[in-house]
Amino acid sequence: MAGNPFINILEFPDFPAMTPAAAEEAMPKLLADAKARVDAIESGASADWAGFVLALDDAVRPLYEAWGLVGHLLSTCNSEEWRAVEAKWQPELVAFSLRVGQSRKFHDLAAELRSKLPGDAPPARRRILDKMIQGYELSGVALDGEKKKRFNEVAASLAKLSADFRDHVLDATKTFRLPVSEAQLDGVPEQVRAMARRKDGGFEATIEDAMYVPLMKHCRDRSVRERLYRARSTRASSGTTDNAPLIDGILSLRREKAKLLGFKDPADLSLSTKCAPSAAAVFKMIDDLAAASRPAAKREKSALVAFAAEAAKRGDGNGDMAPWDVSYYAERQRESLYSYSEEELSRYFNFPVVLEGLFKLAGRLFGVSISPADWSAPVWHKDVRFFRVGDEDGRTIAHFYLDPYSRPETKQGGAWMNEFRTRNVRPDGKVELPLAVICCNQALPDAEGRCLMTFREVETLFHEFGHALQHMLTRVDDGGASGLNLVDWDAVEVASQFMENWCVDSATLSRFAFHVDTHAPLPASLLEKVRAARNYRAGTACLRQLAFAKTDMLLHSESFSGEPEDVKRSVFADYDVPMIPEDRFLNSFTHIFAGGYAAGYYGYKWSEVMSADVFGAFEEAGLSDEEAVRRVGRRYRDTFLALGGSVDPMEVFRRFRGRAPAIDALLRQQGLK
Ligand code: ZN
């Protein structure tokens, strides 16, 4: 057992030895040890940093680190065996974290320690304790008797209703199938036609994302688009999968939960854990952005109507602009305005060269050096790379893995960044360094060894690397608040979205975007098209996101009463979001009714405003002025990247920018100003 790779996790985990059988063997011992140590702390701890906070962290860490690695292997080397490990131990892990998270004793210890904390204690410790106490309070630990009983009932009902809501949407989506002829799929990309093909040779259209989105853009047959649109926008609104009663139930239970915890409404409860200062501030951001987007959205709408009329003259459709025509004509208009071939563009993005360019950018901005260290760490797949991150003075400050390629059989789709270990300084002075992993799903190199990336893949790589940088360049010594730990949810995308901006910066591209065959630099005219295409219909897109965010906030506010549908209807009408009278968008709004986004959907825009404003500081200093880029880059490193979750993100922003976030940079970058 001592040699079990999940029990004795090395500085760089021994992935080849981490088999499902090894995990099976380790889990009972890890769980039993963690439980015993937590029990011991609960019965004997004193309210001091080492005896409580560090001891608790030491008690749970071996279990959570091992479980994190199991999760990683599930998403990168998936198999029946790994899934069996997850199914068996997941409930135990959930029960264990509830047991720790709902301990009255731990809450009281944290509160006592917080009240005794000396004025000169590191701010990170104050924040760790504040967030700990808040976590205990929000799990109902301070409630007694009847209130406690009711709180637990409400929590259980909410979990059940949310799961039912999600299942209804999945079922309603799956059951809808529309038989179509091959001719009706005229204009649809081959990949999507292949998805629609049935075993008997016929075709069937569905309303699942992967098929619905491209069909609405490309299917020339209006009647097919109309039927798909109607089915999709009325999902889960009748029969056994009707979500309307669930929405009422969820909203009323959330109000009750907020009241039990002493909040005015669910919006206030949600905002208490986020960096946006108040619901009023969120509504103000929504209103300000909406006001600024309206004129652009209006122009975009009339331009599209005119375009559709022209297209109809050429025999493409009848020029009508029903909701099921918008995506179709918008896609035609986008093609005609910014016609460049994705394939031609990808010839300027050869993966090894892009990676080199990304590392050089990190050097220019933050003074770090990134070098291969593949020989020093075992990996879970032969294509995985390993890198060392060095500081300006040559000291090693972090390591990370990069798993770049798609493996559809065993690897989860999409892209993500994950952390295996956080920076932490032990009481004896020993420094534990951050260890991160970036996973993407690019195509494998071709026969000639070329590995061309789509522009979207380049942006994704930069995005995930931005998350990893915030995790790795932290200077916080207390593990509980270092790296990404305690970065509020509505600020967690700032560091990642910030990095995406550099993908369209000409000075940056001039260092790595070379044609794979001719080595010619990316032509300025092509870059202009890419930039313009990014902002295509930006006003309309922004209003749509704001309509979702505002509806979400209103439904979770004290002032809400009556029918949720009426709230949606009036916001959508105000924000000019197309809908049919039978629309039941809320019935499939899983983000807020089955996910973690209740009174939090605004977070997408909130962090976008912040990251655009951060990049704005570089624009103001001058993107072609290398010394200015270096200077602002170091300031960003010393604030956003160094402080991570140890300080409120709004305060971090203030230290970087010298003021509160403003919407102007976002409007400027998206061409809305
Ligand atoms: Zn992200």
XYZ file of C-alpha atoms and ligand atoms in Angstrom:
674
model
C 0.000 0.000 0.000
C 2.905 2.371 0.766
C 3.886 2.174 -2.878
C 0.393 3.116 -4.044
C 0.759 6.117 -6.423
C -2.471 7.720 -5.087
C -1.346 7.473 -1.468
C 2.211 8.674 -1.878
C 1.768 11.305 -4.538
C 5.174 12.367 -5.781
C 6.207 15.930 -6.635
C 5.230 14.984 -10.197
C 2.522 12.281 -9.960
C 3.400 8.840 -11.276
C 0.673 8.744 -13.946
C 1.651 5.451 -15.629
C 1.198 3.683 -12.268
C -2.165 5.367 -11.615
C -4.505 2.598 -12.678
C -8.168 2.168 -11.705
C -7.085 -0.786 -9.560
C -4.588 1.401 -7.695
C -7.318 3.994 -7.115
C -9.694 1.276 -5.880
C -7.049 0.157 -3.414
C -6.244 3.694 -2.227
C -9.709 5.193 -1.774
C -10.856 3.322 1.366
C -7.631 4.178 3.174
C -7.582 7.824 2.041
C -11.212 8.301 3.097
C -10.751 6.574 6.451
C -7.607 8.600 7.206
C -9.255 11.882 6.246
C -12.331 11.089 8.368
C -10.242 10.117 11.384
C -8.092 13.232 11.171
C -11.095 15.539 10.709
C -12.778 13.915 13.744
C -9.618 14.418 15.796
C -9.403 18.111 14.882
C -13.094 18.589 15.640
C -12.709 17.174 19.136
C -9.419 18.756 20.078
C -8.420 21.754 17.971
C -7.609 25.168 19.367
C -8.329 28.355 17.477
C -4.890 29.034 16.062
C -3.676 29.044 12.459
C -1.475 25.931 12.598
C -3.683 23.932 14.949
C -6.849 24.534 12.987
C -6.526 25.914 9.421
C -3.306 24.108 8.503
C -4.262 20.935 10.353
C -7.625 20.798 8.566
C -5.938 21.400 5.226
C -3.409 18.637 5.929
C -6.214 16.301 6.959
C -8.247 16.621 3.750
C -5.515 17.274 1.214
C -4.299 13.704 0.486
C -7.874 12.641 -0.281
C -8.710 15.660 -2.445
C -5.412 15.525 -4.334
C -5.941 11.855 -5.156
C -9.564 12.442 -6.126
C -8.512 15.354 -8.353
C -6.109 13.027 -10.168
C -8.855 10.424 -10.575
C -11.037 13.159 -12.112
C -8.209 14.142 -14.435
C -7.720 10.559 -15.629
C -11.480 10.213 -16.127
C -11.432 13.144 -18.541
C -8.210 12.244 -20.356
C -8.073 8.406 -20.281
C -11.726 7.512 -19.875
C -12.700 3.845 -19.580
C -15.380 1.608 -18.076
C -13.026 0.918 -15.175
C -12.466 4.591 -14.404
C -16.195 5.262 -14.591
C -16.808 2.452 -12.133
C -14.319 4.044 -9.715
C -16.135 7.355 -10.036
C -19.602 5.861 -9.596
C -18.516 3.973 -6.509
C -16.644 6.737 -4.677
C -18.312 9.969 -5.801
C -21.173 9.691 -3.244
C -18.635 9.057 -0.465
C -16.685 12.155 -1.450
C -19.849 14.268 -1.529
C -20.874 13.008 1.913
C -17.387 13.695 3.266
C -17.256 17.286 2.005
C -20.749 17.961 3.397
C -19.616 16.602 6.751
C -16.611 18.963 6.790
C -18.528 21.899 5.298
C -21.367 21.698 7.814
C -19.336 21.353 11.001
C -20.562 23.813 13.621
C -17.308 23.376 15.511
C -15.204 24.364 12.490
C -17.405 27.396 11.918
C -16.935 28.482 15.537
C -13.164 27.904 15.409
C -12.867 29.940 12.223
C -14.957 32.750 13.714
C -12.897 32.786 16.908
C -9.641 32.777 14.963
C -10.881 35.579 12.727
C -11.761 37.750 15.745
C -8.300 37.173 17.250
C -6.385 37.781 14.005
C -3.741 40.491 14.603
C -4.033 43.660 12.556
C -0.740 42.937 10.770
C -1.758 39.415 9.660
C -1.377 38.772 5.900
C -4.551 39.884 4.033
C -4.695 36.398 2.490
C -5.364 34.887 5.921
C -8.172 37.320 6.664
C -9.788 36.454 3.335
C -9.314 32.701 3.834
C -11.081 32.909 7.198
C -13.829 35.219 5.888
C -14.546 32.851 3.011
C -14.416 29.816 5.334
C -16.906 31.356 7.744
C -19.127 32.396 4.850
C -18.991 28.884 3.392
C -20.127 27.372 6.689
C -22.882 29.951 7.086
C -24.222 29.412 3.576
C -24.436 25.696 4.244
C -26.793 26.480 7.110
C -24.425 25.706 9.955
C -25.563 28.600 12.126
C -29.242 27.576 12.026
C -30.948 25.733 14.884
C -33.923 23.470 15.453
C -36.877 23.924 13.097
C -35.004 26.361 10.874
C -32.143 23.936 10.401
C -34.541 21.111 9.603
C -36.397 23.239 7.074
C -33.116 24.460 5.527
C -32.023 20.888 4.871
C -35.432 20.028 3.373
C -35.233 23.052 1.070
C -31.696 22.131 -0.018
C -32.732 18.554 -0.786
C -35.839 19.654 -2.751
C -33.801 22.175 -4.726
C -31.239 19.534 -5.683
C -34.034 17.213 -6.823
C -35.919 19.880 -8.807
C -32.736 21.063 -10.535
C -31.821 17.515 -11.550
C -35.381 16.952 -12.873
C -35.233 20.249 -14.756
C -31.998 19.188 -16.462
C -33.332 15.712 -17.297
C -36.536 17.160 -18.778
C -34.528 19.392 -21.111
C -32.311 16.484 -22.146
C -35.301 14.202 -22.752
C -37.321 16.819 -24.606
C -34.298 17.587 -26.783
C -33.580 13.944 -27.507
C -37.122 12.893 -28.391
C -37.644 15.509 -31.091
C -36.708 14.168 -34.532
C -37.712 15.613 -37.865
C -37.447 13.324 -40.907
C -36.059 15.301 -43.845
C -35.136 14.473 -47.402
C -31.613 14.768 -48.729
C -32.717 17.699 -50.888
C -33.895 19.570 -47.799
C -30.345 19.457 -46.448
C -29.109 21.389 -49.456
C -26.360 23.828 -48.416
C -25.663 22.066 -45.115
C -21.999 21.168 -44.411
C -21.101 17.533 -45.055
C -20.194 16.923 -41.403
C -23.714 17.891 -40.307
C -25.369 15.832 -43.050
C -23.377 12.845 -41.801
C -24.791 13.441 -38.315
C -28.324 13.556 -39.749
C -27.977 10.302 -41.692
C -29.999 7.329 -40.369
C -29.080 3.682 -40.603
C -31.709 3.078 -43.309
C -30.158 5.795 -45.500
C -32.810 8.471 -44.739
C -32.154 11.715 -42.849
C -33.351 13.136 -39.551
C -32.821 16.623 -38.166
C -32.613 17.113 -34.392
C -32.495 20.110 -32.064
C -29.318 19.130 -30.229
C -26.734 21.945 -30.239
C -24.296 20.201 -32.574
C -26.956 19.890 -35.285
C -29.364 22.727 -34.524
C -26.832 25.558 -34.694
C -25.342 24.681 -38.123
C -28.774 23.783 -39.557
C -30.205 27.173 -38.628
C -27.221 28.797 -40.346
C -27.071 26.708 -43.491
C -30.327 24.890 -44.229
C -31.911 26.601 -47.250
C -35.329 25.010 -46.649
C -37.302 27.552 -44.638
C -39.929 25.091 -43.476
C -37.272 22.844 -41.917
C -35.764 25.818 -40.112
C -39.189 26.909 -38.894
C -40.078 23.498 -37.480
C -36.704 23.159 -35.753
C -36.943 26.663 -34.348
C -40.461 26.104 -32.995
C -39.490 22.796 -31.430
C -36.339 24.190 -29.841
C -37.916 27.343 -28.411
C -40.791 25.410 -26.838
C -38.682 22.585 -25.399
C -39.812 21.069 -22.090
C -43.127 22.936 -22.061
C -45.697 20.138 -22.176
C -46.529 16.633 -21.034
C -44.251 14.768 -18.659
C -41.281 17.018 -19.366
C -43.047 20.338 -18.649
C -40.618 22.507 -16.674
C -43.044 25.363 -15.875
C -44.107 23.961 -12.471
C -40.455 23.246 -11.650
C -39.508 26.857 -12.349
C -42.153 28.053 -9.885
C -40.978 25.527 -7.307
C -37.295 26.360 -7.705
C -37.844 30.121 -7.498
C -39.995 29.890 -4.396
C -37.593 27.506 -2.620
C -34.689 29.790 -3.467
C -36.540 32.732 -1.916
C -37.168 30.674 1.201
C -33.524 29.585 1.392
C -32.294 33.174 1.037
C -34.636 34.323 3.823
C -33.555 31.484 6.132
C -29.939 32.578 5.682
C -30.845 36.205 6.395
C -30.724 37.604 2.857
C -33.295 39.876 1.228
C -33.587 37.718 -1.892
C -31.705 35.043 -3.906
C -29.868 37.754 -5.869
C -28.343 39.135 -2.668
C -27.409 35.635 -1.566
C -25.679 34.988 -4.897
C -23.822 38.309 -4.865
C -22.552 37.759 -1.323
C -19.995 35.296 -2.733
C -19.092 37.308 -5.829
C -17.007 40.388 -6.499
C -19.794 42.479 -8.062
C -20.595 44.784 -5.144
C -24.410 44.729 -5.308
C -27.453 43.864 -7.388
C -27.793 47.568 -8.132
C -24.267 47.589 -9.601
C -25.129 44.579 -11.768
C -28.330 46.215 -13.047
C -26.365 49.366 -13.784
C -23.786 47.473 -15.841
C -26.588 45.745 -17.761
C -28.417 49.015 -18.429
C -25.258 50.893 -19.440
C -24.135 48.178 -21.834
C -27.655 47.869 -23.257
C -27.896 51.601 -23.896
C -24.546 51.526 -25.688
C -25.402 48.425 -27.753
C -28.862 49.487 -28.919
C -27.834 51.824 -31.765
C -25.426 49.225 -33.161
C -28.031 46.455 -32.838
C -30.529 48.630 -34.677
C -28.084 49.281 -37.517
C -27.217 45.581 -37.671
C -30.890 44.688 -37.894
C -31.700 47.027 -40.773
C -28.541 46.006 -42.611
C -29.575 42.368 -42.306
C -33.126 43.082 -43.514
C -31.710 44.928 -46.539
C -29.286 42.092 -47.176
C -32.094 39.494 -47.038
C -34.170 41.514 -49.516
C -31.211 41.581 -51.914
C -30.633 37.867 -51.431
C -34.305 37.190 -52.219
C -33.914 39.055 -55.520
C -31.144 36.606 -56.407
C -33.494 33.752 -55.560
C -32.135 32.935 -52.104
C -35.263 32.715 -49.925
C -38.150 35.172 -49.921
C -36.451 37.886 -47.844
C -38.716 37.469 -44.810
C -37.149 37.930 -41.397
C -38.955 35.543 -39.070
C -36.934 34.358 -36.039
C -35.903 31.214 -37.976
C -34.472 33.331 -40.799
C -32.096 35.434 -38.714
C -29.220 32.946 -38.323
C -29.537 31.882 -41.948
C -29.252 35.345 -43.456
C -26.738 36.483 -40.848
C -24.443 33.641 -41.880
C -24.829 34.553 -45.587
C -24.092 38.195 -44.745
C -21.042 37.248 -42.674
C -19.709 35.157 -45.550
C -20.167 37.975 -48.018
C -18.643 40.652 -45.771
C -15.594 38.842 -44.430
C -14.953 36.195 -46.952
C -11.776 34.454 -45.953
C -11.157 30.788 -45.830
C -10.669 29.305 -42.354
C -8.361 26.832 -44.003
C -6.159 29.491 -45.571
C -5.997 31.317 -42.220
C -4.961 28.147 -40.405
C -1.841 27.900 -42.603
C -0.411 30.765 -40.530
C -0.878 28.882 -37.273
C 1.430 25.905 -37.026
C 1.098 24.537 -33.494
C 4.800 24.319 -32.453
C 5.393 27.853 -33.740
C 2.236 29.184 -32.058
C 3.302 27.618 -28.755
C 6.738 29.177 -29.066
C 5.027 32.527 -29.766
C 2.764 32.166 -26.744
C 5.737 31.479 -24.463
C 7.595 34.462 -25.928
C 4.556 36.627 -25.202
C 4.614 35.475 -21.559
C 8.281 36.465 -21.495
C 7.636 39.915 -22.990
C 4.715 40.670 -20.693
C 5.670 39.020 -17.413
C 9.402 38.297 -17.599
C 8.960 34.551 -17.160
C 10.780 31.918 -19.189
C 9.092 28.676 -20.179
C 11.180 25.698 -21.198
C 10.511 22.023 -21.989
C 11.130 19.621 -19.086
C 9.590 16.485 -20.566
C 12.271 14.189 -19.148
C 11.472 15.119 -15.533
C 7.837 14.019 -15.240
C 5.891 10.864 -16.174
C 2.739 11.512 -18.248
C -0.604 9.796 -18.978
C -0.224 9.759 -22.764
C 2.759 9.894 -25.094
C 1.626 13.185 -26.679
C 1.542 15.068 -23.376
C 4.259 17.698 -22.909
C 5.738 19.000 -19.661
C 7.158 22.498 -19.074
C 9.012 24.411 -16.406
C 8.256 28.066 -15.650
C 11.206 30.184 -14.502
C 11.192 33.623 -12.909
C 13.259 36.607 -14.095
C 16.130 35.550 -11.831
C 16.073 31.990 -13.140
C 14.309 30.416 -10.135
C 11.765 27.693 -10.924
C 8.293 28.925 -9.895
C 5.897 26.381 -11.429
C 5.395 23.461 -13.817
C 2.628 22.526 -16.190
C 1.495 19.747 -18.517
C 0.030 20.374 -21.958
C -2.215 17.706 -23.506
C -2.912 19.302 -26.901
C -4.547 16.729 -29.174
C -8.002 15.283 -29.596
C -8.572 11.631 -28.599
C -12.329 11.228 -29.095
C -12.363 7.658 -27.738
C -10.983 8.485 -24.310
C -10.700 12.238 -23.848
C -13.448 14.689 -22.968
C -14.225 17.310 -25.638
C -13.531 21.046 -25.343
C -10.604 22.670 -23.579
C -9.876 23.230 -19.913
C -7.232 24.112 -17.376
C -6.942 22.236 -14.120
C -4.712 22.448 -11.068
C -2.966 19.525 -9.416
C -1.196 21.567 -6.754
C -1.265 25.139 -5.479
C 1.630 27.275 -4.302
C 2.011 26.910 -0.547
C 4.727 27.685 1.992
C 4.887 25.193 4.867
C 5.533 26.412 8.435
C 9.101 25.046 8.147
C 9.682 27.285 5.114
C 9.448 24.542 2.490
C 7.873 25.941 -0.691
C 5.420 23.795 -2.659
C 5.208 24.937 -6.285
C 2.082 25.167 -8.437
C 1.435 22.297 -10.834
C -1.125 22.852 -13.611
C -2.505 21.088 -16.651
C -3.893 22.485 -19.899
C -6.013 20.210 -22.100
C -7.094 21.070 -25.650
C -8.650 19.071 -28.464
C -6.713 20.022 -31.584
C -6.244 17.801 -34.612
C -3.152 15.585 -34.644
C -0.180 16.507 -36.869
C -0.620 15.419 -40.502
C 1.573 12.949 -42.410
C 4.186 15.648 -43.083
C 4.271 16.535 -39.396
C 2.463 19.841 -39.839
C -0.025 20.695 -37.145
C -2.238 23.544 -38.336
C -4.620 25.191 -35.871
C -7.898 26.949 -36.604
C -8.019 30.503 -35.341
C -10.561 29.437 -32.708
C -8.086 26.809 -31.460
C -5.391 29.462 -31.150
C -7.737 31.647 -29.094
C -8.643 28.647 -26.931
C -4.998 27.814 -26.242
C -4.314 31.429 -25.218
C -7.460 31.400 -23.048
C -6.524 28.273 -21.097
C -2.927 29.445 -20.794
C -4.304 32.656 -19.211
C -6.009 30.590 -16.496
C -2.809 28.600 -15.990
C -0.725 31.784 -15.651
C -2.963 33.062 -12.867
C -2.513 29.742 -11.114
C 1.268 29.562 -11.630
C 2.479 33.156 -11.215
C 0.887 33.656 -7.808
C 3.077 35.046 -5.027
C 0.681 34.188 -2.196
C 2.229 31.903 0.449
C -1.014 30.611 1.989
C -2.267 27.763 -0.204
C -5.900 28.507 0.652
C -5.780 31.799 -1.264
C -2.977 31.260 -3.770
C -3.373 30.846 -7.514
C -6.993 30.439 -8.525
C -8.192 29.618 -5.014
C -10.774 32.144 -3.778
C -10.845 34.108 -7.060
C -14.522 35.066 -7.175
C -16.640 33.329 -9.753
C -17.511 36.506 -11.683
C -13.798 37.403 -12.023
C -12.370 33.987 -12.807
C -12.520 34.528 -16.590
C -10.651 37.841 -16.507
C -7.128 36.373 -16.759
C -8.173 33.959 -19.513
C -10.162 36.372 -21.683
C -7.372 38.916 -21.277
C -4.917 36.573 -23.030
C -7.280 36.082 -26.003
C -6.848 39.739 -26.955
C -3.236 39.099 -27.936
C -4.340 36.739 -30.728
C -5.369 39.751 -32.821
C -2.512 42.067 -31.805
C -0.313 42.642 -34.857
C 2.931 43.124 -32.878
C 2.346 39.762 -31.189
C 1.268 37.951 -34.362
C 4.301 39.302 -36.223
C 6.389 37.071 -33.945
C 4.735 33.758 -34.721
C 2.058 33.876 -37.448
C 4.033 32.723 -40.510
C 2.724 30.766 -43.471
C 3.622 27.111 -42.972
C 4.995 26.725 -46.526
C 6.164 30.171 -47.653
C 7.027 31.542 -44.162
C 5.379 34.827 -45.219
C 3.926 36.854 -42.320
C 0.136 37.067 -41.858
C -1.112 39.755 -44.309
C -2.535 42.862 -42.612
C -5.649 42.664 -44.805
C -6.426 39.152 -43.592
C -5.934 40.173 -39.959
C -8.359 43.076 -40.507
C -11.001 40.638 -41.760
C -10.465 38.353 -38.778
C -10.900 41.302 -36.424
C -14.032 42.519 -38.168
C -15.547 39.031 -38.228
C -15.000 38.779 -34.463
C -17.196 41.834 -33.997
C -19.813 40.860 -36.521
C -23.282 41.731 -35.103
C -21.655 42.518 -31.757
C -24.496 44.843 -30.722
C -27.164 42.190 -31.296
C -25.113 39.512 -29.539
C -24.483 41.784 -26.568
C -28.164 42.705 -26.177
C -29.110 39.040 -26.249
C -26.673 38.131 -23.445
C -27.880 41.134 -21.465
C -31.513 40.050 -21.883
C -30.644 36.657 -20.369
C -28.684 38.287 -17.547
C -31.426 40.780 -16.743
C -34.208 38.181 -16.766
C -32.096 36.035 -14.424
C -31.508 38.936 -12.009
C -35.168 40.024 -12.037
C -36.480 36.517 -11.351
C -34.207 36.290 -8.303
C -35.020 39.743 -6.932
C -37.315 40.622 -4.049
C -39.486 42.683 -6.387
C -40.387 39.638 -8.491
C -43.959 38.427 -8.366
C -46.367 36.950 -10.881
C -45.366 34.884 -13.891
C -41.708 34.267 -14.826
C -42.798 34.160 -18.486
C -44.107 37.748 -18.242
C -40.764 38.963 -16.909
C -38.904 37.273 -19.762
C -41.386 38.544 -22.349
C -41.043 42.162 -21.331
C -37.217 42.041 -21.103
C -36.869 40.249 -24.450
C -39.208 42.741 -26.109
C -37.276 45.650 -24.618
C -33.934 44.187 -25.802
C -35.315 43.261 -29.216
C -34.617 39.528 -28.854
C -36.716 37.737 -31.494
C -39.299 35.293 -30.142
C -42.562 33.661 -31.152
C -45.706 34.001 -28.979
C -45.394 30.357 -27.845
C -41.737 30.846 -26.815
C -40.760 29.010 -23.605
C -37.073 29.899 -23.396
C -37.083 29.733 -19.595
C -38.146 26.074 -19.674
C -34.730 25.179 -21.076
C -32.606 27.862 -19.378
C -30.505 25.206 -17.618
C -27.723 27.661 -16.679
C -29.917 29.267 -14.048
C -32.370 26.474 -13.160
C -30.067 23.454 -13.240
C -26.555 24.913 -13.170
C -24.654 27.215 -10.864
C -25.566 30.452 -12.634
C -28.663 31.554 -10.671
C -28.420 35.344 -10.301
C -24.968 34.845 -11.784
C -25.487 34.787 -15.543
C -24.368 38.433 -15.542
C -20.885 37.126 -14.601
C -20.041 36.468 -18.253
C -20.372 40.165 -19.052
C -18.942 41.314 -15.743
C -15.642 39.534 -16.347
C -15.676 40.539 -20.020
C -15.927 44.196 -19.005
C -13.010 43.741 -16.602
C -10.762 41.841 -19.004
C -11.424 44.307 -21.835
C -10.590 47.174 -19.499
C -7.369 45.410 -18.423
C -6.345 45.077 -22.061
C -7.395 48.714 -22.506
C -4.485 49.696 -20.233
C -2.108 48.126 -22.781
C -3.873 49.837 -25.679
C -3.602 53.202 -23.961
C 0.092 52.666 -23.248
C 0.637 51.691 -26.908
C 0.688 48.118 -28.196
C 3.577 48.855 -30.539
C 5.639 50.457 -27.769
C 7.628 47.510 -26.440
C 8.780 49.298 -23.296
C 5.199 50.324 -22.456
C 3.918 46.776 -23.018
C 6.639 45.492 -20.704
C 5.833 48.050 -18.014
C 2.064 47.448 -17.994
C 2.683 43.701 -18.263
C 4.756 43.733 -15.083
C 2.023 45.699 -13.320
C -0.531 43.096 -14.406
C 1.777 40.366 -13.160
C 2.212 42.106 -9.783
C -1.552 42.523 -9.317
C -3.862 40.066 -11.109
C -1.393 37.226 -11.424
C 0.469 37.650 -8.135
C -2.445 38.357 -5.787
C -4.954 35.857 -7.172
C -7.626 35.138 -4.599
C -5.893 36.783 -1.649
C -7.594 40.138 -2.308
C -11.094 41.026 -3.570
C -10.888 41.074 -7.416
C -12.416 44.572 -7.576
C -9.572 45.780 -5.336
C -7.023 43.890 -7.472
C -8.466 45.675 -10.490
C -8.190 49.036 -8.738
C -4.538 48.389 -7.918
C -3.841 47.585 -11.558
C -5.911 50.298 -13.198
C -6.062 52.976 -10.506
C -9.872 53.084 -10.758
C -12.995 50.900 -10.892
C -13.786 48.953 -14.111
C -15.576 50.908 -16.861
C -17.444 49.604 -19.911
C -15.718 51.864 -22.466
C -12.869 49.509 -23.367
C -15.271 46.654 -24.126
C -17.435 48.922 -26.292
C -14.380 50.187 -28.154
C -12.903 46.718 -28.711
C -16.204 45.362 -30.021
C -16.728 48.338 -32.315
C -19.819 49.528 -30.399
C -18.457 52.992 -29.809
Zn -12.147 29.938 -19.068
